[in-house]
Amino acid sequence: MSLTNQDLVDLVAFRRQLHQAPEISNEEYETANAVEVFLAQTGPDEILTGFGGPGLAAIYDSGQPGPTILLRAELDALPIAEISDLPHRSAIPGKGHMCGHDGHMAILAAVGRQLGRQRPARGRVVLMFQPAEETGDGAAGVTADPRYADIAPDFAFSLHNLPGSPLGHVRLKEGVVNCASRGMRIALTGKTAHSSMPETGASPMLAVSQLMPALTGLSRAGFDSDNFRLATVTHAEMGEAVFGVAPGRAEVWVTLRTRLDERMDALVATAEKLARDTASANALGCEIDYHEVFVASLNEAEAVAHLRDALDAEGVAHDEAELPMRASEDFGRFGHGAKSAMFFLGSGENHPQLHNPDYDFPDDLIPIGARIFMRTVRNLLG
Ligand SMILES: [Zn+2]
Ligand SMILES: [Zn+2]
């Protein structure tokens, strides 16, 4: 049931191979291909490619009735240049695996190796490698793929590594673990004018200067409650960089964040009304669109209990500290229709933070993550 020394050598090499060739969201075709090549050697019953874009699913079927367990990893890297002297540092300028998704893939590859040698006694396991986690649309694409209805998992599990937490220590909690969030882009249109006669145009200047603090003011402190909401203005631009023209257009970008999806709906409605009222009071057109829409991630009680059992059986220390997180994670989509839970695996207290340019996934986590997943699978499926 366990990984051999040769497995560990192969898995670390595989992780570093992925690390050297990072691809950003929705461009992960070579990465998916590398995963396919590795998993094909483990003898899955089926590999489904082009899943919700570049995604890939490998199925290990017992041939007996029973639950379907989906384990999720992410394919994407980030548009961040890696600062490192490591031999396996990114070979692609301006791109890097700075969130550790290379490590998450290696952990699922380790599970594939073991399932290839010994299928579960009943049910089946689906290893899902989804694209575009960082932009929030990968899980949505995968679950919308018509083939996902055939997979229809009973349980879905995932992990994310967590810098700042002791190496190999797990954080796990029922309920909300990651916030809902979305980027709201507000485009204001007026009319340019000669800067000597601004009264002949319609400048968005006043509206922008009113909107930024007003949007920020929609925030409500108290992250420990479901009433938590946060509006962070991330970007604004207006007119052109010239002195002769009064501006005729502007954009304000704001990221909205709540703990629950229904609270997000309310915050969106309030922010939209604020933007439209401000625009019309200033005789401006207003267009609003949304980007990077993440639903909240909720850990279901039974799924959490199965993970806890596996952690205890494997002697992995765990607690509920630091949860929920303000950050978002698109794994929440897999919880619509499956009992789902995600846990956070410590990457070391002094490890560089996620998305830092000197981040690198700790290889020591590969066997730990694989043990937790394998024990969960064996407990549920035998
Ligand atoms: Zn990330
Ligand atoms: Zn990540």
mmCIF file of C-alpha atoms and ligand atoms in Angstrom:
data_model
loop_
_atom_site.group_PDB
_atom_site.id
_atom_site.type_symbol
_atom_site.label_atom_id
_atom_site.label_comp_id
_atom_site.label_asym_id
_atom_site.label_seq_id
_atom_site.Cartn_x
_atom_site.Cartn_y
_atom_site.Cartn_z
ATOM 1 C CA MET A 1 0.000 0.000 0.000
ATOM 2 C CA SER A 2 2.961 2.322 0.300
ATOM 3 C CA LEU A 3 5.323 4.087 -2.057
ATOM 4 C CA THR A 4 8.736 2.556 -2.717
ATOM 5 C CA ASN A 5 12.001 4.484 -2.682
ATOM 6 C CA GLN A 6 12.051 4.263 -6.470
ATOM 7 C CA ASP A 7 8.516 5.735 -6.567
ATOM 8 C CA LEU A 8 9.715 8.701 -4.503
ATOM 9 C CA VAL A 9 12.696 9.253 -6.792
ATOM 10 C CA ASP A 10 10.383 9.169 -9.828
ATOM 11 C CA LEU A 11 7.757 11.427 -8.243
ATOM 12 C CA VAL A 12 10.270 14.073 -7.172
ATOM 13 C CA ALA A 13 11.751 14.020 -10.685
ATOM 14 C CA PHE A 14 8.233 14.343 -12.137
ATOM 15 C CA ARG A 15 7.404 17.269 -9.839
ATOM 16 C CA ARG A 16 10.602 19.065 -10.861
ATOM 17 C CA GLN A 17 9.953 18.348 -14.528
ATOM 18 C CA LEU A 18 6.545 20.071 -14.187
ATOM 19 C CA HIS A 19 8.154 22.900 -12.225
ATOM 20 C CA GLN A 20 10.582 23.642 -15.047
ATOM 21 C CA ALA A 21 7.842 23.968 -17.671
ATOM 22 C CA PRO A 22 5.106 26.136 -16.105
ATOM 23 C CA GLU A 23 2.012 27.081 -18.113
ATOM 24 C CA ILE A 24 -0.559 29.668 -17.029
ATOM 25 C CA SER A 25 -4.330 29.254 -16.740
ATOM 26 C CA ASN A 26 -6.114 27.674 -19.719
ATOM 27 C CA GLU A 27 -2.813 27.109 -21.574
ATOM 28 C CA GLU A 28 -1.798 23.945 -19.697
ATOM 29 C CA TYR A 29 -1.785 21.521 -22.652
ATOM 30 C CA GLU A 30 1.862 20.424 -22.328
ATOM 31 C CA THR A 31 1.421 20.006 -18.585
ATOM 32 C CA ALA A 32 -1.680 17.856 -19.125
ATOM 33 C CA ASN A 33 0.271 15.851 -21.683
ATOM 34 C CA ALA A 34 3.108 15.246 -19.196
ATOM 35 C CA VAL A 35 0.577 14.065 -16.619
ATOM 36 C CA GLU A 36 -1.023 11.782 -19.198
ATOM 37 C CA VAL A 37 2.347 10.216 -20.075
ATOM 38 C CA PHE A 38 3.116 9.589 -16.396
ATOM 39 C CA LEU A 39 -0.322 8.159 -15.557
ATOM 40 C CA ALA A 40 -0.542 6.005 -18.686
ATOM 41 C CA GLN A 41 2.325 3.948 -17.204
ATOM 42 C CA THR A 42 0.229 3.265 -14.093
ATOM 43 C CA GLY A 43 -2.472 1.495 -16.112
ATOM 44 C CA PRO A 44 -5.677 3.421 -15.411
ATOM 45 C CA ASP A 45 -8.922 2.067 -16.893
ATOM 46 C CA GLU A 46 -9.551 5.304 -18.728
ATOM 47 C CA ILE A 47 -7.893 8.662 -19.360
ATOM 48 C CA LEU A 48 -10.168 11.500 -20.498
ATOM 49 C CA THR A 49 -8.336 14.425 -22.080
ATOM 50 C CA GLY A 50 -9.503 17.899 -23.123
ATOM 51 C CA PHE A 51 -11.672 17.942 -20.014
ATOM 52 C CA GLY A 52 -13.164 21.420 -19.591
ATOM 53 C CA GLY A 53 -10.281 22.816 -21.664
ATOM 54 C CA PRO A 54 -6.807 21.386 -21.085
ATOM 55 C CA GLY A 55 -8.048 19.287 -18.123
ATOM 56 C CA LEU A 56 -7.493 15.579 -17.719
ATOM 57 C CA ALA A 57 -9.190 12.821 -15.728
ATOM 58 C CA ALA A 58 -7.763 9.350 -15.008
ATOM 59 C CA ILE A 59 -10.181 6.681 -13.790
ATOM 60 C CA TYR A 60 -9.232 3.626 -11.690
ATOM 61 C CA ASP A 61 -12.289 1.386 -11.543
ATOM 62 C CA SER A 62 -12.733 -1.655 -9.289
ATOM 63 C CA GLY A 63 -15.429 -3.022 -11.608
ATOM 64 C CA GLN A 64 -17.653 -3.396 -8.542
ATOM 65 C CA PRO A 65 -20.509 -1.120 -7.469
ATOM 66 C CA GLY A 66 -19.621 1.504 -4.916
ATOM 67 C CA PRO A 67 -18.959 5.194 -4.441
ATOM 68 C CA THR A 68 -16.936 7.348 -6.819
ATOM 69 C CA ILE A 69 -14.213 9.405 -5.181
ATOM 70 C CA LEU A 70 -12.768 12.369 -7.058
ATOM 71 C CA LEU A 71 -9.358 13.737 -6.068
ATOM 72 C CA ARG A 72 -8.517 17.131 -7.548
ATOM 73 C CA ALA A 73 -5.205 18.768 -8.485
ATOM 74 C CA GLU A 74 -4.563 21.933 -10.493
ATOM 75 C CA LEU A 75 -2.534 22.203 -13.692
ATOM 76 C CA ASP A 76 -1.782 25.905 -13.782
ATOM 77 C CA ALA A 77 1.228 28.027 -12.895
ATOM 78 C CA LEU A 78 1.358 31.826 -12.571
ATOM 79 C CA PRO A 79 2.613 34.763 -14.641
ATOM 80 C CA ILE A 80 5.352 35.342 -12.049
ATOM 81 C CA ALA A 81 9.070 35.232 -12.860
ATOM 82 C CA GLU A 82 10.838 32.764 -10.557
ATOM 83 C CA ILE A 83 13.761 34.094 -8.512
ATOM 84 C CA SER A 84 15.850 31.050 -7.729
ATOM 85 C CA ASP A 85 19.172 29.292 -8.287
ATOM 86 C CA LEU A 86 17.575 25.858 -8.126
ATOM 87 C CA PRO A 87 18.563 23.465 -10.912
ATOM 88 C CA HIS A 88 14.866 22.815 -11.585
ATOM 89 C CA ARG A 89 13.860 26.496 -11.667
ATOM 90 C CA SER A 90 11.407 27.627 -14.337
ATOM 91 C CA ALA A 91 12.781 27.507 -17.866
ATOM 92 C CA ILE A 92 9.947 29.763 -19.112
ATOM 93 C CA PRO A 93 10.588 33.503 -18.716
ATOM 94 C CA GLY A 94 7.973 35.306 -16.658
ATOM 95 C CA LYS A 95 6.135 32.137 -15.597
ATOM 96 C CA GLY A 96 6.495 29.948 -12.538
ATOM 97 C CA HIS A 97 4.850 27.299 -10.364
ATOM 98 C CA MET A 98 4.599 29.701 -7.422
ATOM 99 C CA CYS A 99 1.488 28.114 -5.894
ATOM 100 C CA GLY A 100 2.791 24.553 -5.661
ATOM 101 C CA HIS A 101 0.356 23.038 -8.146
ATOM 102 C CA ASP A 102 3.316 21.023 -9.504
ATOM 103 C CA GLY A 103 3.475 19.344 -6.082
ATOM 104 C CA HIS A 104 -0.273 18.758 -5.943
ATOM 105 C CA MET A 105 -0.025 17.016 -9.342
ATOM 106 C CA ALA A 106 2.850 14.846 -8.103
ATOM 107 C CA ILE A 107 0.755 13.790 -5.101
ATOM 108 C CA LEU A 108 -2.090 12.651 -7.363
ATOM 109 C CA ALA A 109 0.464 10.905 -9.598
ATOM 110 C CA ALA A 110 1.629 9.013 -6.487
ATOM 111 C CA VAL A 111 -1.961 7.954 -5.826
ATOM 112 C CA GLY A 112 -2.242 6.805 -9.458
ATOM 113 C CA ARG A 113 0.853 4.619 -9.079
ATOM 114 C CA GLN A 114 -0.620 2.872 -6.058
ATOM 115 C CA LEU A 115 -4.098 2.442 -7.555
ATOM 116 C CA GLY A 116 -2.470 1.045 -10.675
ATOM 117 C CA ARG A 117 -0.899 -1.709 -8.565
ATOM 118 C CA GLN A 118 -3.979 -2.378 -6.504
ATOM 119 C CA ARG A 119 -7.478 -1.219 -7.398
ATOM 120 C CA PRO A 120 -9.930 -0.430 -4.593
ATOM 121 C CA ALA A 121 -12.254 -3.290 -3.648
ATOM 122 C CA ARG A 122 -15.346 -1.394 -4.779
ATOM 123 C CA GLY A 123 -16.325 1.830 -6.543
ATOM 124 C CA ARG A 124 -13.802 3.908 -8.442
ATOM 125 C CA VAL A 125 -11.340 6.742 -8.055
ATOM 126 C CA VAL A 126 -11.109 9.664 -10.474
ATOM 127 C CA LEU A 127 -7.914 11.711 -10.480
ATOM 128 C CA MET A 128 -8.983 15.101 -11.839
ATOM 129 C CA PHE A 129 -6.336 17.516 -13.086
ATOM 130 C CA GLN A 130 -8.234 20.751 -13.649
ATOM 131 C CA PRO A 131 -6.981 23.786 -15.545
ATOM 132 C CA ALA A 132 -7.181 27.443 -14.535
ATOM 133 C CA GLU A 133 -7.580 27.367 -10.769
ATOM 134 C CA GLU A 134 -5.863 30.750 -10.436
ATOM 135 C CA THR A 135 -8.465 32.553 -12.557
ATOM 136 C CA GLY A 136 -11.436 30.754 -10.982
ATOM 137 C CA ASP A 137 -12.880 29.338 -14.205
ATOM 138 C CA GLY A 138 -11.176 25.916 -14.336
ATOM 139 C CA ALA A 139 -13.450 24.005 -11.969
ATOM 140 C CA ALA A 140 -16.489 25.626 -13.582
ATOM 141 C CA GLY A 141 -15.308 24.403 -17.002
ATOM 142 C CA VAL A 142 -14.583 20.881 -15.768
ATOM 143 C CA THR A 143 -17.924 20.462 -14.002
ATOM 144 C CA ALA A 144 -19.738 21.832 -17.095
ATOM 145 C CA ASP A 145 -18.049 19.260 -19.384
ATOM 146 C CA PRO A 146 -20.783 16.753 -20.426
ATOM 147 C CA ARG A 147 -18.509 13.869 -19.347
ATOM 148 C CA TYR A 148 -18.589 15.164 -15.767
ATOM 149 C CA ALA A 149 -22.202 13.938 -15.467
ATOM 150 C CA ASP A 150 -20.890 10.379 -16.015
ATOM 151 C CA ILE A 151 -18.269 10.810 -13.306
ATOM 152 C CA ALA A 152 -20.828 12.266 -10.837
ATOM 153 C CA PRO A 153 -18.594 11.813 -7.784
ATOM 154 C CA ASP A 154 -20.070 10.925 -4.394
ATOM 155 C CA PHE A 155 -17.047 12.436 -2.653
ATOM 156 C CA ALA A 156 -14.535 15.048 -3.807
ATOM 157 C CA PHE A 157 -11.312 15.809 -1.963
ATOM 158 C CA SER A 158 -8.447 18.201 -2.525
ATOM 159 C CA LEU A 159 -5.505 19.678 -0.704
ATOM 160 C CA HIS A 160 -3.506 22.859 -0.892
ATOM 161 C CA ASN A 161 -0.058 23.336 0.575
ATOM 162 C CA LEU A 162 0.154 26.074 3.201
ATOM 163 C CA PRO A 163 3.332 28.069 3.882
ATOM 164 C CA GLY A 164 3.561 29.458 7.412
ATOM 165 C CA SER A 165 2.210 26.219 8.842
ATOM 166 C CA PRO A 166 4.635 23.524 10.133
ATOM 167 C CA LEU A 167 5.814 21.095 7.452
ATOM 168 C CA GLY A 168 3.354 18.222 7.125
ATOM 169 C CA HIS A 169 0.891 19.647 9.675
ATOM 170 C CA VAL A 170 -2.737 19.713 8.450
ATOM 171 C CA ARG A 171 -5.455 22.334 8.864
ATOM 172 C CA LEU A 172 -8.990 21.011 8.383
ATOM 173 C CA LYS A 173 -12.400 22.376 9.368
ATOM 174 C CA GLU A 174 -16.081 21.874 8.575
ATOM 175 C CA GLY A 175 -18.038 24.666 6.915
ATOM 176 C CA VAL A 176 -16.583 27.598 4.997
ATOM 177 C CA VAL A 177 -12.870 27.240 4.281
ATOM 178 C CA ASN A 178 -12.388 29.703 1.419
ATOM 179 C CA CYS A 179 -14.323 32.853 0.582
ATOM 180 C CA ALA A 180 -16.441 33.657 -2.435
ATOM 181 C CA SER A 181 -14.862 36.446 -4.462
ATOM 182 C CA ARG A 182 -15.208 38.176 -7.801
ATOM 183 C CA GLY A 183 -13.612 40.990 -9.730
ATOM 184 C CA MET A 184 -16.058 43.758 -10.736
ATOM 185 C CA ARG A 185 -15.025 46.075 -13.550
ATOM 186 C CA ILE A 186 -16.957 49.350 -13.715
ATOM 187 C CA ALA A 187 -16.530 51.289 -16.977
ATOM 188 C CA LEU A 188 -17.776 54.879 -16.965
ATOM 189 C CA THR A 189 -18.293 56.695 -20.260
ATOM 190 C CA GLY A 190 -18.787 60.425 -20.747
ATOM 191 C CA LYS A 191 -17.409 62.757 -23.418
ATOM 192 C CA THR A 192 -13.931 64.167 -23.909
ATOM 193 C CA ALA A 193 -13.400 67.925 -24.175
ATOM 194 C CA HIS A 194 -10.563 70.357 -24.734
ATOM 195 C CA SER A 195 -8.995 70.913 -21.321
ATOM 196 C CA SER A 196 -9.581 74.673 -21.766
ATOM 197 C CA MET A 197 -13.351 73.974 -22.017
ATOM 198 C CA PRO A 198 -14.113 70.980 -19.780
ATOM 199 C CA GLU A 199 -17.711 72.183 -19.385
ATOM 200 C CA THR A 200 -18.410 71.114 -22.986
ATOM 201 C CA GLY A 201 -17.641 67.438 -22.170
ATOM 202 C CA ALA A 202 -18.666 64.933 -19.512
ATOM 203 C CA SER A 203 -15.761 63.946 -17.300
ATOM 204 C CA PRO A 204 -15.896 60.835 -15.071
ATOM 205 C CA MET A 205 -13.412 62.469 -12.643
ATOM 206 C CA LEU A 206 -15.906 63.285 -9.888
ATOM 207 C CA ALA A 207 -17.642 59.903 -10.188
ATOM 208 C CA VAL A 208 -14.324 58.034 -9.865
ATOM 209 C CA SER A 209 -13.330 60.086 -6.828
ATOM 210 C CA GLN A 210 -16.711 59.339 -5.216
ATOM 211 C CA LEU A 211 -16.856 55.675 -6.168
ATOM 212 C CA MET A 212 -13.506 54.520 -4.795
ATOM 213 C CA PRO A 213 -14.165 55.398 -1.125
ATOM 214 C CA ALA A 214 -17.863 54.508 -1.427
ATOM 215 C CA LEU A 215 -17.075 51.007 -2.706
ATOM 216 C CA THR A 216 -14.420 50.541 -0.028
ATOM 217 C CA GLY A 217 -17.058 51.620 2.505
ATOM 218 C CA LEU A 218 -19.210 48.591 1.638
ATOM 219 C CA SER A 219 -16.723 46.484 3.617
ATOM 220 C CA ARG A 220 -17.836 45.198 6.973
ATOM 221 C CA ALA A 221 -15.297 44.163 9.562
ATOM 222 C CA GLY A 222 -15.489 40.919 11.518
ATOM 223 C CA PHE A 223 -14.127 38.080 9.438
ATOM 224 C CA ASP A 224 -15.313 35.609 12.089
ATOM 225 C CA SER A 225 -18.954 36.125 11.086
ATOM 226 C CA ASP A 226 -20.959 35.241 7.980
ATOM 227 C CA ASN A 227 -21.720 38.976 7.699
ATOM 228 C CA PHE A 228 -18.108 39.583 6.663
ATOM 229 C CA ARG A 229 -17.755 41.463 3.402
ATOM 230 C CA LEU A 230 -14.781 43.138 1.814
ATOM 231 C CA ALA A 231 -14.568 45.471 -1.190
ATOM 232 C CA THR A 232 -10.987 46.184 -2.281
ATOM 233 C CA VAL A 233 -10.390 48.699 -5.073
ATOM 234 C CA THR A 234 -7.529 47.162 -7.058
ATOM 235 C CA HIS A 235 -7.202 49.421 -10.103
ATOM 236 C CA ALA A 236 -8.439 52.703 -11.577
ATOM 237 C CA GLU A 237 -7.694 54.563 -14.756
ATOM 238 C CA MET A 238 -9.082 57.671 -16.385
ATOM 239 C CA GLY A 239 -8.637 59.444 -19.715
ATOM 240 C CA GLU A 240 -5.231 59.596 -21.371
ATOM 241 C CA ALA A 241 -1.824 60.695 -20.056
ATOM 242 C CA VAL A 242 -2.051 64.158 -21.675
ATOM 243 C CA PHE A 243 -2.735 67.729 -20.466
ATOM 244 C CA GLY A 244 -4.816 68.926 -23.409
ATOM 245 C CA VAL A 245 -7.851 66.650 -23.064
ATOM 246 C CA ALA A 246 -10.418 66.391 -20.276
ATOM 247 C CA PRO A 247 -11.231 62.675 -19.859
ATOM 248 C CA GLY A 248 -14.250 61.001 -21.424
ATOM 249 C CA ARG A 249 -13.918 57.541 -19.875
ATOM 250 C CA ALA A 250 -12.676 55.785 -16.749
ATOM 251 C CA GLU A 251 -12.561 52.357 -15.169
ATOM 252 C CA VAL A 252 -12.652 51.307 -11.536
ATOM 253 C CA TRP A 253 -11.864 47.688 -10.607
ATOM 254 C CA VAL A 254 -12.946 46.317 -7.267
ATOM 255 C CA THR A 255 -12.664 42.818 -5.768
ATOM 256 C CA LEU A 256 -15.674 41.749 -3.715
ATOM 257 C CA ARG A 257 -15.343 39.076 -1.052
ATOM 258 C CA THR A 258 -17.775 37.304 1.308
ATOM 259 C CA ARG A 259 -17.862 34.022 3.246
ATOM 260 C CA LEU A 260 -21.099 32.744 1.674
ATOM 261 C CA ASP A 261 -22.408 32.777 -1.898
ATOM 262 C CA GLU A 262 -25.789 34.271 -0.933
ATOM 263 C CA ARG A 263 -24.023 37.149 0.831
ATOM 264 C CA MET A 264 -22.048 37.686 -2.363
ATOM 265 C CA ASP A 265 -25.294 38.084 -4.332
ATOM 266 C CA ALA A 266 -26.377 40.816 -1.923
ATOM 267 C CA LEU A 267 -23.005 42.583 -2.027
ATOM 268 C CA VAL A 268 -22.983 42.501 -5.837
ATOM 269 C CA ALA A 269 -26.465 44.061 -5.967
ATOM 270 C CA THR A 270 -25.422 46.831 -3.550
ATOM 271 C CA ALA A 271 -22.171 47.574 -5.403
ATOM 272 C CA GLU A 272 -23.936 47.631 -8.789
ATOM 273 C CA LYS A 273 -26.573 50.062 -7.516
ATOM 274 C CA LEU A 274 -23.882 52.307 -6.075
ATOM 275 C CA ALA A 275 -21.986 52.339 -9.381
ATOM 276 C CA ARG A 276 -25.079 52.995 -11.524
ATOM 277 C CA ASP A 277 -26.449 55.716 -9.213
ATOM 278 C CA THR A 278 -23.070 57.464 -9.128
ATOM 279 C CA ALA A 279 -22.785 57.279 -12.910
ATOM 280 C CA SER A 280 -26.254 58.660 -13.571
ATOM 281 C CA ALA A 281 -25.807 61.465 -11.011
ATOM 282 C CA ASN A 282 -22.771 62.501 -13.083
ATOM 283 C CA ALA A 283 -24.485 62.004 -16.479
ATOM 284 C CA LEU A 284 -22.242 59.106 -17.407
ATOM 285 C CA GLY A 285 -22.841 55.758 -19.029
ATOM 286 C CA CYS A 286 -22.029 52.748 -16.893
ATOM 287 C CA GLU A 287 -21.112 49.213 -17.912
ATOM 288 C CA ILE A 288 -20.308 46.488 -15.403
ATOM 289 C CA ASP A 289 -18.780 43.081 -15.980
ATOM 290 C CA TYR A 290 -17.282 40.371 -13.812
ATOM 291 C CA HIS A 291 -14.033 38.413 -13.848
ATOM 292 C CA GLU A 292 -12.419 35.649 -11.812
ATOM 293 C CA VAL A 293 -15.670 34.567 -10.168
ATOM 294 C CA PHE A 294 -15.010 32.149 -7.284
ATOM 295 C CA VAL A 295 -17.800 30.475 -5.335
ATOM 296 C CA ALA A 296 -17.248 29.870 -1.630
ATOM 297 C CA SER A 297 -15.599 26.561 -0.682
ATOM 298 C CA LEU A 298 -17.555 24.686 1.978
ATOM 299 C CA ASN A 299 -16.316 21.522 3.661
ATOM 300 C CA GLU A 300 -19.133 18.990 4.102
ATOM 301 C CA ALA A 301 -19.291 17.265 7.516
ATOM 302 C CA GLU A 302 -19.142 13.607 6.394
ATOM 303 C CA ALA A 303 -16.317 14.307 3.933
ATOM 304 C CA VAL A 304 -14.370 16.065 6.711
ATOM 305 C CA ALA A 305 -14.937 13.094 9.038
ATOM 306 C CA HIS A 306 -13.427 10.732 6.433
ATOM 307 C CA LEU A 307 -10.372 12.973 6.079
ATOM 308 C CA ARG A 308 -9.986 13.192 9.873
ATOM 309 C CA ASP A 309 -10.123 9.400 10.152
ATOM 310 C CA ALA A 310 -7.394 9.117 7.532
ATOM 311 C CA LEU A 311 -5.219 11.740 9.254
ATOM 312 C CA ASP A 312 -5.559 9.973 12.608
ATOM 313 C CA ALA A 313 -4.821 6.565 11.080
ATOM 314 C CA GLU A 314 -1.715 7.967 9.396
ATOM 315 C CA GLY A 315 -0.585 9.817 12.521
ATOM 316 C CA VAL A 316 -0.713 13.229 10.815
ATOM 317 C CA ALA A 317 -1.246 16.061 13.314
ATOM 318 C CA HIS A 318 -4.133 18.378 12.457
ATOM 319 C CA ASP A 319 -6.169 21.260 13.850
ATOM 320 C CA GLU A 320 -8.645 23.910 12.706
ATOM 321 C CA ALA A 321 -6.394 26.968 13.088
ATOM 322 C CA GLU A 322 -6.380 29.763 10.500
ATOM 323 C CA LEU A 323 -9.633 28.596 8.887
ATOM 324 C CA PRO A 324 -11.587 29.831 7.068
ATOM 325 C CA MET A 325 -9.263 31.774 4.790
ATOM 326 C CA ARG A 326 -10.048 35.085 3.190
ATOM 327 C CA ALA A 327 -8.526 33.903 -0.075
ATOM 328 C CA SER A 328 -10.594 32.070 -2.692
ATOM 329 C CA GLU A 329 -10.252 28.638 -4.231
ATOM 330 C CA ASP A 330 -12.358 27.265 -7.057
ATOM 331 C CA PHE A 331 -12.606 23.743 -5.565
ATOM 332 C CA GLY A 332 -15.972 24.892 -4.137
ATOM 333 C CA ARG A 333 -17.586 23.993 -7.498
ATOM 334 C CA PHE A 334 -16.959 20.286 -6.869
ATOM 335 C CA GLY A 335 -19.081 20.553 -3.728
ATOM 336 C CA HIS A 336 -22.183 21.211 -5.838
ATOM 337 C CA GLY A 337 -23.374 17.602 -6.151
ATOM 338 C CA ALA A 338 -20.682 15.803 -4.145
ATOM 339 C CA LYS A 339 -19.745 15.634 -0.483
ATOM 340 C CA SER A 340 -16.516 17.583 -0.678
ATOM 341 C CA ALA A 341 -13.717 18.666 1.615
ATOM 342 C CA MET A 342 -10.356 20.274 1.225
ATOM 343 C CA PHE A 343 -7.477 20.308 3.666
ATOM 344 C CA PHE A 344 -4.353 22.427 3.958
ATOM 345 C CA LEU A 345 -0.950 20.792 4.264
ATOM 346 C CA GLY A 346 1.750 22.852 5.986
ATOM 347 C CA SER A 347 4.763 23.747 3.803
ATOM 348 C CA GLY A 348 6.924 24.905 6.707
ATOM 349 C CA GLU A 349 6.754 27.890 9.027
ATOM 350 C CA ASN A 350 9.526 29.811 7.281
ATOM 351 C CA HIS A 351 8.700 28.724 3.747
ATOM 352 C CA PRO A 352 8.158 31.539 1.191
ATOM 353 C CA GLN A 353 4.478 32.391 0.836
ATOM 354 C CA LEU A 354 2.284 31.314 -2.097
ATOM 355 C CA HIS A 355 2.781 33.522 -5.182
ATOM 356 C CA ASN A 356 6.128 34.801 -3.867
ATOM 357 C CA PRO A 357 8.791 34.714 -6.613
ATOM 358 C CA ASP A 358 11.084 32.455 -4.539
ATOM 359 C CA TYR A 359 8.403 29.871 -3.679
ATOM 360 C CA ASP A 360 9.111 26.181 -4.445
ATOM 361 C CA PHE A 361 6.941 23.212 -3.428
ATOM 362 C CA PRO A 362 8.604 21.082 -0.679
ATOM 363 C CA ASP A 363 9.153 17.580 -2.119
ATOM 364 C CA ASP A 364 8.808 16.096 1.386
ATOM 365 C CA LEU A 365 5.062 16.742 1.148
ATOM 366 C CA ILE A 366 4.576 14.363 -1.785
ATOM 367 C CA PRO A 367 4.528 11.129 0.264
ATOM 368 C CA ILE A 368 2.534 12.761 3.091
ATOM 369 C CA GLY A 369 -0.206 14.048 0.784
ATOM 370 C CA ALA A 370 -0.304 10.703 -1.030
ATOM 371 C CA ARG A 371 -0.636 8.770 2.259
ATOM 372 C CA ILE A 372 -3.583 10.919 3.373
ATOM 373 C CA PHE A 373 -5.408 10.487 0.057
ATOM 374 C CA MET A 374 -4.651 6.747 -0.184
ATOM 375 C CA ARG A 375 -5.850 6.098 3.357
ATOM 376 C CA THR A 376 -9.065 8.043 2.643
ATOM 377 C CA VAL A 377 -9.630 5.959 -0.504
ATOM 378 C CA ARG A 378 -8.929 2.627 1.215
ATOM 379 C CA ASN A 379 -11.154 3.526 4.179
ATOM 380 C CA LEU A 380 -14.051 4.327 1.854
ATOM 381 C CA LEU A 381 -13.550 1.773 -0.910
ATOM 382 C CA GLY A 382 -11.401 -0.927 0.642
HETATM 383 ZN ZN ZN B 1 -2.379 30.393 -6.299
HETATM 384 ZN ZN ZN B 2 -2.973 27.312 -5.564
#
